[in-house]
CSV table of C-alpha atoms in Angstrom, one decimal:
chain,number,residue,atom,x,y,z
A,1,MET,CA,-6.8,-18.7,53.7
A,2,LYS,CA,-10.6,-18.9,53.7
A,3,PRO,CA,-12.3,-20.7,50.7
A,4,ILE,CA,-13.9,-17.5,49.5
A,5,TRP,CA,-10.5,-15.7,49.3
A,6,LYS,CA,-9.0,-18.7,47.5
A,7,ILE,CA,-11.8,-18.5,44.9
A,8,PHE,CA,-11.3,-14.7,44.6
A,9,THR,CA,-7.5,-15.1,44.1
A,10,ILE,CA,-7.9,-17.8,41.4
A,11,ILE,CA,-10.5,-15.6,39.5
A,12,SER,CA,-8.1,-12.6,39.7
A,13,ILE,CA,-5.2,-14.6,38.4
A,14,VAL,CA,-7.2,-16.0,35.5
A,15,THR,CA,-8.5,-12.5,34.6
A,16,LEU,CA,-5.0,-11.1,34.6
A,17,ILE,CA,-3.8,-13.9,32.3
A,18,LEU,CA,-6.7,-13.4,29.9
A,19,ALA,CA,-6.1,-9.6,29.9
A,20,TYR,CA,-2.4,-10.0,29.1
A,21,TYR,CA,-3.2,-12.5,26.3
A,22,SER,CA,-5.9,-10.2,24.8
A,23,ILE,CA,-3.9,-7.0,25.0
A,24,PHE,CA,-0.2,-8.0,24.5
A,25,ALA,CA,0.1,-11.4,22.9
A,26,PRO,CA,-0.5,-12.6,19.3
A,27,THR,CA,-3.1,-15.3,18.7
A,28,LEU,CA,-1.8,-18.7,19.8
A,29,SER,CA,-2.5,-22.0,18.2
A,30,PHE,CA,-2.2,-25.5,19.7
A,31,GLY,CA,-2.3,-28.2,17.1
A,32,ASN,CA,-5.2,-27.3,14.8
A,33,THR,CA,-7.0,-25.1,17.3
A,34,ALA,CA,-6.5,-21.3,17.5
A,35,ILE,CA,-7.2,-19.8,21.0
A,36,LYS,CA,-9.6,-16.9,20.4
A,37,LYS,CA,-9.0,-13.7,22.3
A,38,SER,CA,-11.6,-12.2,24.5
A,39,GLY,CA,-12.9,-8.6,24.1
A,40,ILE,CA,-11.5,-7.6,27.5
A,41,SER,CA,-8.8,-5.3,26.0
A,42,THR,CA,-11.4,-3.3,24.1
A,43,PHE,CA,-13.7,-3.3,27.2
A,44,ILE,CA,-11.0,-2.0,29.5
A,45,LEU,CA,-8.9,0.2,27.3
A,46,GLY,CA,-11.0,0.9,24.3
A,47,ASP,CA,-9.4,0.8,20.8
A,48,THR,CA,-5.7,0.5,21.7
A,49,THR,CA,-4.3,0.5,18.1
A,50,PRO,CA,-1.5,3.1,17.9
A,51,VAL,CA,-1.9,6.5,16.3
A,52,TYR,CA,1.0,7.7,14.2
A,53,ALA,CA,2.1,11.2,13.2
A,54,VAL,CA,1.4,10.7,9.5
A,55,GLU,CA,3.1,13.9,8.5
A,56,MET,CA,6.3,12.0,8.2
A,57,TYR,CA,4.8,9.9,5.4
A,58,CYS,CA,2.8,12.6,3.6
A,59,SER,CA,5.9,14.3,2.2
A,60,GLU,CA,7.0,11.1,0.6
A,61,TYR,CA,3.8,10.5,-1.3
A,62,LYS,CA,3.8,12.0,-4.8
A,63,PRO,CA,0.5,11.1,-6.5
A,64,LYS,CA,1.0,10.3,-10.2
A,65,ASP,CA,-1.3,10.3,-13.2
A,66,GLY,CA,-3.2,7.1,-13.7
A,67,ILE,CA,-4.2,6.5,-10.2
A,68,ASP,CA,-7.7,5.0,-9.9
A,69,SER,CA,-9.5,7.5,-7.6
A,70,SER,CA,-12.8,5.5,-7.5
A,71,GLN,CA,-14.1,3.8,-4.3
A,72,GLN,CA,-12.7,0.3,-4.0
A,73,LYS,CA,-14.0,-2.8,-2.2
A,74,ILE,CA,-10.9,-4.2,-0.8
A,75,LEU,CA,-10.5,-7.9,0.3
A,76,LEU,CA,-7.6,-8.3,2.6
A,77,ILE,CA,-7.0,-12.0,3.0
A,78,GLY,CA,-4.2,-14.3,4.1
A,79,ASP,CA,-2.6,-15.7,7.3
A,80,SER,CA,-2.3,-14.4,10.8
A,81,MET,CA,0.3,-11.8,9.8
A,82,LEU,CA,-2.5,-9.5,8.8
A,83,GLU,CA,-4.0,-9.5,12.3
A,84,GLN,CA,-2.5,-6.1,13.3
A,85,PHE,CA,-2.0,-4.9,9.7
A,86,ARG,CA,-5.7,-4.8,9.1
A,87,TRP,CA,-6.2,-2.1,11.7
A,88,ARG,CA,-4.0,0.4,9.8
A,89,LEU,CA,-5.6,-0.6,6.5
A,90,ARG,CA,-9.0,0.1,8.1
A,91,ASP,CA,-7.8,3.7,8.5
A,92,TYR,CA,-6.5,4.0,5.0
A,93,CYS,CA,-9.8,2.7,3.6
A,94,ALA,CA,-11.8,5.2,5.8
A,95,GLU,CA,-9.5,8.1,4.7
A,96,ASN,CA,-9.8,7.3,1.0
A,97,GLY,CA,-13.4,6.2,0.7
A,98,HIS,CA,-12.8,2.5,0.3
A,99,LYS,CA,-14.6,-0.4,1.9
A,100,MET,CA,-12.7,-3.3,3.4
A,101,GLN,CA,-13.4,-6.9,4.3
A,102,SER,CA,-10.6,-9.1,5.9
A,103,VAL,CA,-10.2,-12.8,6.2
A,104,ILE,CA,-7.6,-14.4,8.6
A,105,TRP,CA,-7.0,-18.1,8.1
A,106,TYR,CA,-4.8,-19.0,11.0
A,107,SER,CA,-1.6,-21.0,10.2
A,108,SER,CA,-2.5,-20.9,6.5
A,109,GLN,CA,0.0,-21.4,3.6
A,110,SER,CA,-0.1,-21.0,-0.1
A,111,GLU,CA,-0.7,-24.8,-0.2
A,112,TRP,CA,-4.0,-24.3,1.7
A,113,TYR,CA,-5.2,-21.5,-0.5
A,114,GLY,CA,-3.8,-23.1,-3.6
A,115,THR,CA,-5.4,-26.5,-3.2
A,116,THR,CA,-8.9,-25.3,-2.1
A,117,ASP,CA,-11.4,-22.7,-3.5
A,118,THR,CA,-11.4,-20.7,-0.3
A,119,LEU,CA,-10.1,-17.6,-1.9
A,120,LYS,CA,-12.7,-17.9,-4.7
A,121,TYR,CA,-15.4,-18.4,-2.2
A,122,PHE,CA,-14.7,-15.1,-0.4
A,123,ILE,CA,-14.3,-13.3,-3.7
A,124,ASN,CA,-17.7,-14.5,-4.7
A,125,LYS,CA,-19.1,-13.6,-1.3
A,126,PHE,CA,-17.7,-10.1,-0.9
A,127,GLN,CA,-17.4,-9.1,-4.6
A,128,PRO,CA,-14.2,-7.1,-4.1
A,129,THR,CA,-12.7,-4.8,-6.8
A,130,TYR,CA,-9.2,-5.1,-5.3
A,131,VAL,CA,-7.4,-8.0,-3.5
A,132,ILE,CA,-4.5,-7.7,-1.0
A,133,LEU,CA,-3.1,-11.1,-0.2
A,134,ILE,CA,-0.7,-11.5,2.8
A,135,LEU,CA,0.7,-15.0,2.7
A,136,GLY,CA,3.9,-17.0,3.0
A,137,ALA,CA,5.1,-16.6,6.6
A,138,ASN,CA,4.3,-20.2,7.4
A,139,GLU,CA,6.5,-21.4,4.5
A,140,LEU,CA,9.8,-19.6,5.0
A,141,PHE,CA,11.7,-22.8,5.6
A,142,VAL,CA,10.0,-25.3,3.2
A,143,ARG,CA,12.6,-27.2,1.2
A,144,ASP,CA,12.4,-27.3,-2.6
A,145,ILE,CA,9.5,-24.8,-2.3
A,146,ILE,CA,9.6,-23.7,-5.9
A,147,THR,CA,8.8,-27.2,-7.1
A,148,LYS,CA,6.3,-27.8,-4.3
A,149,ARG,CA,4.4,-24.5,-4.2
A,150,THR,CA,4.5,-23.1,-7.7
A,151,PRO,CA,1.3,-25.1,-8.7
A,152,CYS,CA,-0.4,-23.7,-5.6
A,153,VAL,CA,0.5,-20.1,-6.5
A,154,LYS,CA,-0.8,-20.6,-10.0
A,155,HIS,CA,-4.2,-21.9,-8.6
A,156,ILE,CA,-4.4,-18.8,-6.3
A,157,LEU,CA,-3.9,-16.5,-9.3
A,158,GLU,CA,-6.5,-18.4,-11.2
A,159,GLN,CA,-9.0,-17.8,-8.4
A,160,ILE,CA,-8.2,-14.0,-8.4
A,161,ASP,CA,-8.7,-14.1,-12.2
A,162,THR,CA,-8.7,-10.6,-13.7
A,163,LEU,CA,-9.2,-8.7,-10.4
A,164,PRO,CA,-6.5,-6.1,-9.5
A,165,TYR,CA,-4.3,-7.5,-6.7
A,166,ILE,CA,-1.2,-7.1,-4.7
A,167,TRP,CA,0.6,-10.0,-3.0
A,168,VAL,CA,2.3,-8.8,0.2
A,169,GLY,CA,5.2,-11.1,1.0
A,170,PRO,CA,6.0,-12.5,4.5
A,171,PRO,CA,7.8,-10.3,7.1
A,172,ASN,CA,10.8,-12.6,7.3
A,173,TRP,CA,12.6,-13.0,10.6
A,174,LYS,CA,15.2,-15.3,9.0
A,175,GLU,CA,16.4,-15.9,5.5
A,176,ASP,CA,13.8,-18.1,3.6
A,177,THR,CA,14.4,-21.0,1.4
A,178,GLY,CA,12.9,-19.4,-1.7
A,179,ILE,CA,9.3,-18.4,-1.1
A,180,ASN,CA,9.9,-14.7,-2.0
A,181,GLU,CA,11.7,-15.7,-5.2
A,182,MET,CA,9.0,-18.2,-6.1
A,183,ILE,CA,6.1,-15.8,-5.6
A,184,ILE,CA,7.6,-12.8,-7.4
A,185,SER,CA,8.6,-15.0,-10.4
A,186,ASN,CA,4.8,-15.7,-10.8
A,187,VAL,CA,3.2,-12.4,-10.0
A,188,GLY,CA,5.9,-9.9,-11.1
A,189,SER,CA,7.6,-7.0,-9.2
A,190,ARG,CA,4.7,-4.6,-9.7
A,191,ARG,CA,2.2,-6.9,-8.0
A,192,TYR,CA,4.5,-8.0,-5.2
A,193,TYR,CA,5.6,-6.2,-2.1
A,194,PRO,CA,8.8,-7.8,-0.5
A,195,SER,CA,8.1,-7.3,3.2
A,196,LYS,CA,11.3,-9.0,4.2
A,197,ASN,CA,13.3,-5.8,3.5
A,198,LEU,CA,11.7,-4.0,6.5
A,199,LYS,CA,12.8,-4.1,10.1
A,200,TYR,CA,10.2,-5.1,12.7
A,201,LYS,CA,9.6,-5.1,16.4
A,202,ARG,CA,8.0,-8.5,17.1
A,203,TYR,CA,6.0,-10.3,19.7
A,204,PRO,CA,7.8,-12.8,22.0
A,205,ASP,CA,7.1,-15.5,19.4
A,206,GLY,CA,9.8,-13.8,17.2
A,207,ALA,CA,7.6,-13.8,14.2
A,208,HIS,CA,4.5,-11.6,14.4
A,209,PRO,CA,5.1,-7.8,14.1
A,210,LYS,CA,3.9,-5.7,17.1
A,211,PRO,CA,1.3,-3.1,16.3
A,212,GLU,CA,3.7,-0.2,15.7
A,213,SER,CA,5.7,-2.2,13.2
A,214,ALA,CA,2.6,-3.7,11.6
A,215,PHE,CA,1.3,-0.1,11.1
A,216,MET,CA,4.5,1.1,9.5
A,217,TRP,CA,4.5,-2.1,7.3
A,218,CYS,CA,1.0,-1.1,6.1
A,219,ASP,CA,2.2,2.4,5.4
A,220,SER,CA,5.0,1.1,3.2
A,221,VAL,CA,2.6,-1.2,1.4
A,222,ALA,CA,0.1,1.6,0.8
A,223,LYS,CA,2.9,3.8,-0.6
A,224,PHE,CA,3.9,0.9,-2.9
A,225,ILE,CA,0.3,0.5,-4.1
A,226,MET,CA,-0.2,4.1,-4.9
A,227,GLU,CA,3.2,4.9,-6.4
A,228,LYS,CA,4.7,1.7,-7.9
A,229,SER,CA,2.1,-1.0,-8.2
A,230,LYS,CA,0.5,-2.2,-11.4
A,231,TYR,CA,-2.9,-1.2,-10.1
A,232,PRO,CA,-2.5,2.2,-8.3
A,233,ILE,CA,-5.4,3.3,-6.2
A,234,LEU,CA,-5.8,6.2,-3.7
A,235,MET,CA,-3.9,5.3,-0.6
A,236,ASN,CA,-3.3,8.7,1.0
A,237,PRO,CA,-2.1,8.4,4.6
A,238,PRO,CA,-4.8,8.7,7.3
A,239,THR,CA,-5.2,12.1,8.9
A,240,LYS,CA,-6.6,10.6,12.0
A,241,LYS,CA,-7.4,7.4,13.8
A,242,TYR,CA,-10.8,6.0,12.8
A,243,SER,CA,-13.2,4.1,15.0
A,244,GLY,CA,-14.7,0.7,14.5
A,245,SER,CA,-13.3,-2.8,14.2
A,246,PRO,CA,-12.2,-4.1,10.8
A,247,ASN,CA,-14.8,-6.4,9.2
A,248,THR,CA,-13.1,-9.7,9.7
A,249,THR,CA,-13.9,-13.4,9.1
A,250,ILE,CA,-11.8,-15.8,11.1
A,251,LEU,CA,-11.0,-19.3,9.8
A,252,GLN,CA,-9.5,-21.9,12.1
A,253,PRO,CA,-6.4,-24.0,11.0
A,254,TRP,CA,-7.2,-26.5,8.4
A,255,LYS,CA,-7.6,-30.1,9.6
A,256,GLN,CA,-6.0,-32.1,6.9
């Protein structure tokens, strides 16, 4: 094989690998370094987030008195589980007149948010009126978690202060050692969505929900917020797929 064809073959293989990673795989981390995805999927395919027939959800929504119908500034913050979730929440916010900022801290735990002022920093930066926290997936199997993490959860809640918030629990792939019990005992059932009760299609890592499952997960959380939460706001299902990427800040894994 001529050298020029060898070079062409290598470039083609690398391009295919990058395309597969960007389109199909969840973000990978090696040690304390997260491998950033390229924009090749958007360049080639456009916005590939799935569109759902929302009519199946509309009939289940029964708006109640007491829903705050004003425009909200939502801060979606947590671990990598919100990576696909945020795309569907983008559509909910666009449909209902809300603004959204999202923060993904890869590999994060309640210990990280609960022993730093990271959450408070982004609250001060974005000035949200509503916080949605997705956190806990990296602590499913921590032993004696109630003793170890309760102080961290309390510090997280201190940072949220009086802001309306919902804590979205981890999408369990196995039974946990108590993180769901620990969080709900601190925040209460009307401020906690137990994601472990849903069924998910997952990426090959066995943990991260694929887009179609992440979107249905978001649908369930939105329904909970509007109908059953302590702080109900407008979360009517999107009537279409909206354009534009979610406003997202990416934080690399914490080097302790």
